[in-house]
Amino acid sequence: MFKRQVQSIDELLPRVIRDNGLETPLLQRRLIDAWDEVTGRIVASYTVEKFIRNQTLMVRISNPALRADLSMMRSQLVMRLNQSVGSMIITDVRFF
């Protein structure tokens, strides 16, 4: 007989995700989903579209005044969004 190395799913799943190249897309999805929580309900209601391209979160805001206000808070938003997922995923936020 031979001994099997039994591993818990908690140990195995992160390694499988990392080995298959799914860690970054998963963290990006978590960051996009965190937008509503980080910015709040009112900003989320004006958010039309959001996606990540080249470590930049692209966000379409339907209200021009809100878009201008959020543009002035870009560095704070980047910091809070990255903290929400626990990793450096984005370096900038752009509004359109």
C-alpha positions as CSV (number, residue, x, y, z in Angstrom):
1,M,0.0,0.0,0.0
2,F,1.0,3.6,-0.4
3,K,0.2,6.7,1.6
4,R,-1.9,9.4,0.2
5,Q,-1.3,13.0,1.0
6,V,-4.7,14.3,1.9
7,Q,-5.2,18.0,1.6
8,S,-8.1,20.1,2.6
9,I,-10.0,22.0,0.0
10,D,-8.8,25.2,1.7
11,E,-5.3,24.3,0.9
12,L,-6.0,22.9,-2.6
13,L,-8.3,25.5,-4.1
14,P,-6.0,28.6,-4.0
15,R,-3.2,26.6,-5.6
16,V,-5.5,25.3,-8.4
17,I,-6.8,28.8,-9.1
18,R,-3.2,30.2,-9.2
19,D,-1.9,27.3,-11.4
20,N,-4.7,27.7,-13.9
21,G,-4.2,31.5,-14.3
22,L,-7.5,32.4,-12.7
23,E,-6.2,34.4,-9.7
24,T,-6.0,37.8,-11.5
25,P,-9.3,37.6,-13.3
26,L,-11.0,36.5,-10.0
27,L,-9.5,39.5,-8.1
28,Q,-10.5,41.9,-10.9
29,R,-14.1,40.6,-10.7
30,R,-14.0,41.1,-6.9
31,L,-12.7,44.6,-7.4
32,I,-15.5,45.5,-9.9
33,D,-18.1,44.0,-7.6
34,A,-16.7,46.1,-4.7
35,W,-17.3,49.4,-6.5
36,D,-20.9,49.6,-5.2
37,E,-19.8,49.0,-1.6
38,V,-16.9,51.3,-1.7
39,T,-18.6,54.3,-3.4
40,G,-22.0,53.9,-1.8
41,R,-25.6,53.4,-3.0
42,I,-26.0,56.8,-4.6
43,V,-22.9,56.7,-6.8
44,A,-23.8,53.1,-7.7
45,S,-27.1,54.2,-9.0
46,Y,-25.4,56.5,-11.5
47,T,-22.9,53.9,-12.5
48,V,-23.7,52.5,-16.0
49,E,-20.7,50.4,-16.9
50,K,-17.4,49.3,-15.3
51,F,-14.5,47.2,-16.5
52,I,-10.7,46.9,-16.1
53,R,-8.3,47.5,-19.0
54,N,-4.5,47.6,-18.4
55,Q,-4.8,48.0,-14.6
56,T,-7.2,50.9,-15.0
57,L,-10.7,50.7,-13.9
58,M,-12.9,52.3,-16.5
59,V,-16.3,53.6,-15.1
60,R,-19.1,55.1,-17.0
61,I,-21.0,57.6,-14.9
62,S,-24.3,59.1,-16.2
63,N,-24.2,62.3,-14.2
64,P,-21.5,64.8,-15.3
65,A,-21.3,66.6,-12.0
66,L,-20.8,63.4,-10.1
67,R,-18.2,62.3,-12.7
68,A,-16.2,65.5,-12.0
69,D,-16.4,65.0,-8.3
70,L,-15.2,61.4,-8.5
71,S,-12.4,62.4,-10.8
72,M,-11.0,64.6,-8.0
73,M,-11.1,61.5,-5.7
74,R,-9.3,59.1,-8.0
75,S,-6.3,58.3,-5.8
76,Q,-8.6,57.7,-2.8
77,L,-10.8,55.4,-4.8
78,V,-7.9,53.4,-6.1
79,M,-6.6,52.9,-2.6
80,R,-10.0,51.9,-1.2
81,L,-10.8,49.5,-4.0
82,N,-7.4,47.8,-3.8
83,Q,-7.8,47.5,-0.1
84,S,-11.2,45.9,-0.5
85,V,-9.8,43.0,-2.4
86,G,-6.5,42.9,-0.5
87,S,-4.2,43.2,-3.5
88,M,-2.9,45.8,-5.9
89,I,-5.2,45.2,-8.9
90,I,-5.6,48.7,-10.4
91,T,-3.4,51.8,-10.6
92,D,-5.9,54.3,-11.8
93,V,-9.6,55.0,-12.3
94,R,-10.9,56.7,-15.4
95,F,-14.4,58.1,-15.8
96,F,-16.3,58.4,-19.1
